[in-house]
Short mmCIF file of the C-alpha atoms (twelve columns), coordinates in Angstrom:
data_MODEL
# 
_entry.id   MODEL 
# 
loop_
_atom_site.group_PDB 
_atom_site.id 
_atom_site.type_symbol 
_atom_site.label_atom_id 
_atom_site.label_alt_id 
_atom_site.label_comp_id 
_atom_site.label_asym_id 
_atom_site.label_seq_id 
_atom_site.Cartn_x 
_atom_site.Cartn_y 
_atom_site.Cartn_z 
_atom_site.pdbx_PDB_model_num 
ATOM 1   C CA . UNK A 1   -31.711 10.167  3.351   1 
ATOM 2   C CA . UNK A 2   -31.221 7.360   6.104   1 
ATOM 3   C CA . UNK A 3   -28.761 7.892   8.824   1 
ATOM 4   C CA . UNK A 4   -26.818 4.909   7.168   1 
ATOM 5   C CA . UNK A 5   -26.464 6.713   4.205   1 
ATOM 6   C CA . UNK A 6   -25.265 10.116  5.313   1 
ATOM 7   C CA . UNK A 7   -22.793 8.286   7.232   1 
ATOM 8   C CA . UNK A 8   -21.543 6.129   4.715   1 
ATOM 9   C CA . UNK A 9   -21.238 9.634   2.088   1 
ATOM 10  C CA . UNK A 10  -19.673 10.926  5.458   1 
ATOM 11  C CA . UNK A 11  -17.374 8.431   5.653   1 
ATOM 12  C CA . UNK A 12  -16.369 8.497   1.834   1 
ATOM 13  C CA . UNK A 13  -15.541 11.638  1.755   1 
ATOM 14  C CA . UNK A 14  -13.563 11.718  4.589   1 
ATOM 15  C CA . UNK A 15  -11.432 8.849   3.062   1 
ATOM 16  C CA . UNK A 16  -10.788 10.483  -0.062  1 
ATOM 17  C CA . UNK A 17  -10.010 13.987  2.059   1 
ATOM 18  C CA . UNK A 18  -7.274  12.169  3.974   1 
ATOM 19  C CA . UNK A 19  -5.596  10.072  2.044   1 
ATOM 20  C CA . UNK A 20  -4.806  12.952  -1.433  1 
ATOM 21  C CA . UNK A 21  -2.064  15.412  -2.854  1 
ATOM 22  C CA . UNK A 22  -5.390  17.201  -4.176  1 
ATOM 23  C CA . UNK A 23  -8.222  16.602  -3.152  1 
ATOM 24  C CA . UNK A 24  -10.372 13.727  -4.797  1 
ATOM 25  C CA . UNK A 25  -7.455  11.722  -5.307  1 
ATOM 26  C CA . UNK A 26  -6.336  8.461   -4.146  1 
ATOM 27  C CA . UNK A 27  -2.945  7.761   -4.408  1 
ATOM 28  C CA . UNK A 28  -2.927  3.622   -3.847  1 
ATOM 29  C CA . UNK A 29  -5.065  3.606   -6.784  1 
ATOM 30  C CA . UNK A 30  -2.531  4.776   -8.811  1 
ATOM 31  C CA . UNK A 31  -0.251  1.945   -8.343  1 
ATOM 32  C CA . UNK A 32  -3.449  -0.398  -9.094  1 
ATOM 33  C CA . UNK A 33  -3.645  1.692   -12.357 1 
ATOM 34  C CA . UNK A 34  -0.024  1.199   -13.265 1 
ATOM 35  C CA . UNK A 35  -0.232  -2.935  -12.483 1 
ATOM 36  C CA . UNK A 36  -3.434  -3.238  -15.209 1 
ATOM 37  C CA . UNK A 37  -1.622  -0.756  -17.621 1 
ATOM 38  C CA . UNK A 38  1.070   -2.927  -17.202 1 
ATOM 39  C CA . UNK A 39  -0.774  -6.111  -17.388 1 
ATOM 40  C CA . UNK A 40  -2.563  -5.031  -20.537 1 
ATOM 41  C CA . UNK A 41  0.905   -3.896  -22.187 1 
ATOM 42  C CA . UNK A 42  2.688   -7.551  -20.825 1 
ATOM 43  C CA . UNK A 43  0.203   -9.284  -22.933 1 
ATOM 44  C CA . UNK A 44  0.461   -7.478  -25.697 1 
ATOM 45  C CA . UNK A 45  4.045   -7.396  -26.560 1 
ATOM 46  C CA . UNK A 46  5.820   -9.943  -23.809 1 
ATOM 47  C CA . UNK A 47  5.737   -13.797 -24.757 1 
ATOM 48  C CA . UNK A 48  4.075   -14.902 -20.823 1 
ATOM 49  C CA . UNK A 49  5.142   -18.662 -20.742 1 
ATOM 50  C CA . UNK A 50  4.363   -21.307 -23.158 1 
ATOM 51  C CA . UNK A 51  1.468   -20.935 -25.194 1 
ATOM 52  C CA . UNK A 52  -0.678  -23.732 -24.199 1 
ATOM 53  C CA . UNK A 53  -0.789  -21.761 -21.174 1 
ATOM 54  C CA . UNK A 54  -2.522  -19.025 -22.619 1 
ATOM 55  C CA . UNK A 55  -0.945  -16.183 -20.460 1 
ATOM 56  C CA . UNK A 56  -0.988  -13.802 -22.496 1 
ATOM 57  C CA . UNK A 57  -4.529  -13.812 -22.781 1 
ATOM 58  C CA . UNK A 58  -4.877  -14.198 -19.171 1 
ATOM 59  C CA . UNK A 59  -2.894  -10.970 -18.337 1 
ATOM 60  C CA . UNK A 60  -4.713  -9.268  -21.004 1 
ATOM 61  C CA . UNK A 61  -8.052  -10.107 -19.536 1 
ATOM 62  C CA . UNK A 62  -7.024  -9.125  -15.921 1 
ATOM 63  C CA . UNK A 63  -5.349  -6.452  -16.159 1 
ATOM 64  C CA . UNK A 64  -9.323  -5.133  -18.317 1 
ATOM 65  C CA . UNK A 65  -11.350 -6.226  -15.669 1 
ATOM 66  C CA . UNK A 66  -8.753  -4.426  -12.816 1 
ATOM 67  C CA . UNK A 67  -9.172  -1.476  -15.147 1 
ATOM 68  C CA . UNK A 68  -12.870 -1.421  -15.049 1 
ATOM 69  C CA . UNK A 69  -13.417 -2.116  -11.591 1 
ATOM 70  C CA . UNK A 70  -11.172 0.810   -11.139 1 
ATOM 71  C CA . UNK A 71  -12.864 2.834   -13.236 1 
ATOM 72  C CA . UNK A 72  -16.020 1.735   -11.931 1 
ATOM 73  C CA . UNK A 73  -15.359 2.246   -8.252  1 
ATOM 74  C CA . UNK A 74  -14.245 5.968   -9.008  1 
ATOM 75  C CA . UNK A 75  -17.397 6.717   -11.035 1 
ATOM 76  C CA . UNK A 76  -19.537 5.239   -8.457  1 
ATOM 77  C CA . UNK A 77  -17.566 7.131   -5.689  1 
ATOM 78  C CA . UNK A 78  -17.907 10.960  -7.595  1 
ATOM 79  C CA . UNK A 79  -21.446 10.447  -8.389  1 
ATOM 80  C CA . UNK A 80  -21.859 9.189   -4.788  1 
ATOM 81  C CA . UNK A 81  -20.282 12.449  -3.689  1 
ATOM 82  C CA . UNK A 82  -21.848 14.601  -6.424  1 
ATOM 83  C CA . UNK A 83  -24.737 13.402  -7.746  1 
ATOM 84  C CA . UNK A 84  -25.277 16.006  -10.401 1 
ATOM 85  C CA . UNK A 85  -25.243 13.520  -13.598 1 
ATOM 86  C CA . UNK A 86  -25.526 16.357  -16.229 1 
ATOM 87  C CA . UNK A 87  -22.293 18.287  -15.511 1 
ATOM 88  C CA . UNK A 88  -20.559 14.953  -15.307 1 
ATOM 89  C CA . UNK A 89  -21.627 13.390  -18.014 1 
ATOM 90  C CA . UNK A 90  -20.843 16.779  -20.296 1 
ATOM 91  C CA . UNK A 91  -17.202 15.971  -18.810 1 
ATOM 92  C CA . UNK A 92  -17.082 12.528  -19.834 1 
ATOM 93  C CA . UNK A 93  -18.233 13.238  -22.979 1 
ATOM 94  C CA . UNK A 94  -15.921 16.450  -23.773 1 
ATOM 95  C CA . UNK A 95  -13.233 14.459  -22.737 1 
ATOM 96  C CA . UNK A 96  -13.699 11.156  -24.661 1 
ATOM 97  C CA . UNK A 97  -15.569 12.165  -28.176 1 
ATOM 98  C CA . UNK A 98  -12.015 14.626  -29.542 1 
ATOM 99  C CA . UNK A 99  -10.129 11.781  -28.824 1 
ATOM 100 C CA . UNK A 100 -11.698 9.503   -30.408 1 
ATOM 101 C CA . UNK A 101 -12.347 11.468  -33.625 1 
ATOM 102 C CA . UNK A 102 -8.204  11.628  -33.643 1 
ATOM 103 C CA . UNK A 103 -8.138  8.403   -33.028 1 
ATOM 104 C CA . UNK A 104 -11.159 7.389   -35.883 1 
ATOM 105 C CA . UNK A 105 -8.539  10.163  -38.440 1 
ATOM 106 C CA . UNK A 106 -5.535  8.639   -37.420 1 
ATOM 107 C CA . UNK A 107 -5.987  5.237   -37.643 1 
ATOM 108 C CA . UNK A 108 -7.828  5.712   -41.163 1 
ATOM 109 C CA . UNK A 109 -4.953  7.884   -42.546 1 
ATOM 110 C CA . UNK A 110 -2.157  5.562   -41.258 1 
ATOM 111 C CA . UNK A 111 -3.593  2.407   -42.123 1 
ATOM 112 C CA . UNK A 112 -5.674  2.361   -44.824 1 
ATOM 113 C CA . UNK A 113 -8.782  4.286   -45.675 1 
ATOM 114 C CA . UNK A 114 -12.030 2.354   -45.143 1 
ATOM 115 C CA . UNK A 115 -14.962 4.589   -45.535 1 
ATOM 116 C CA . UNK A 116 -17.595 2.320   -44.058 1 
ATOM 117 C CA . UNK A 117 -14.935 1.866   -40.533 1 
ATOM 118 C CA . UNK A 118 -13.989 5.385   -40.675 1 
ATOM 119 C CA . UNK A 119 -17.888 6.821   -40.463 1 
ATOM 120 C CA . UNK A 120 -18.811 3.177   -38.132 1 
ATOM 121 C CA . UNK A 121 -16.392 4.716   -35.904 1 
ATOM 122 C CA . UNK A 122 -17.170 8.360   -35.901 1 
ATOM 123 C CA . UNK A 123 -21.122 7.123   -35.139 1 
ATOM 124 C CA . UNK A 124 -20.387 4.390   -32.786 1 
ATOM 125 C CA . UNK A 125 -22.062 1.776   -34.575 1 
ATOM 126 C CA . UNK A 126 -18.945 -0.119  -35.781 1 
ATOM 127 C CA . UNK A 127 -20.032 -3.682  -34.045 1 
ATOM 128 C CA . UNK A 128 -23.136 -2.876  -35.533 1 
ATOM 129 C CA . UNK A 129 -21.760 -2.177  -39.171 1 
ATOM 130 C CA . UNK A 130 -19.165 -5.264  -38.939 1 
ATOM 131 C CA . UNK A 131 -22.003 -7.504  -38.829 1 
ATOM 132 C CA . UNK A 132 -23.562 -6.339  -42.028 1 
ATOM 133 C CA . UNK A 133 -20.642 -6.371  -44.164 1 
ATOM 134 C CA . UNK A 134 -19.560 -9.403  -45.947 1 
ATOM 135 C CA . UNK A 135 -16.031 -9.571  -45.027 1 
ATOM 136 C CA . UNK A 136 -16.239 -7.562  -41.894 1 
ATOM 137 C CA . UNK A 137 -13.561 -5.034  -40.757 1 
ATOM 138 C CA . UNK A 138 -10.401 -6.790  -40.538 1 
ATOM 139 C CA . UNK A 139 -8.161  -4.705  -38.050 1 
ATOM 140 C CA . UNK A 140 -4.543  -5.377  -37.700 1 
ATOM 141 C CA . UNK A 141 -2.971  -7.373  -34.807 1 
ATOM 142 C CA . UNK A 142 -5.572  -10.014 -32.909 1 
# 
């Protein structure tokens, strides 16, 4: 690796050693966290102005791409750190598929039971699967 690189991984980690409870963990990003979460939420169930404004929409929007870049920035920052991909990814993926099967059950039992959603969601190919059927799956709210 370049000099420029070691020092920049040098100077990474050193940022996230000095500035954590536990190490790994930046607490000003948790207060960028809370304002998307709360942006999200706002435009969801807060009337933001008039209409014609479209606020709402505007919060809702933000307070995504804050999210992501969030998200993104940490990713970037532990794989910078650790490169191992493999472990990680068997993380991400431990983490995210359970919930999302309770999610895919929950959401099915509660709201009606769709087989074609229910199994679109459970494979991941429910933009996919809207597209081919005729009326689509209507979702409640937007």
């Amino acid at each position: 690796m370049t000099a420029t690189v070691v020092s920049l991984r040098a100077r990474l980690a050193g940022f996230f050693r000095s500035h954590d409870r536990k190490a790994g963990h930046l607490l000003e990003l948790d207060g960028v966290r809370a304002c998307s979460i709360f942006l999200v939420l706002a435009s969801h169930l807060l009337p933001l102005g008039p209409s014609v404004l479209l606020l709402n929409e505007t919060a809702g929007l933000m307070g995504m791409s804050l999210f992501f870049c969030l998200s993104g920035f940490l990713i970037t920052s532990f794989l910078w750190l650790r490169p191992a991909v493999k472990p990680f990814l068997i993380r991400r993926v431990a983490r995210i598929v359970p919930l999302l099967y309770l999610y895919a059950v929950l959401t099915t039992l509660v709201l009606s039971w769709r087989p074609e959603a229910f199994w679109s969601i459970l494979t991941f190919t429910l933009n996919y699967n809207d597209a081919a059927f005729d009326r689509g799956v209507q979702w409640i709210g937007h």
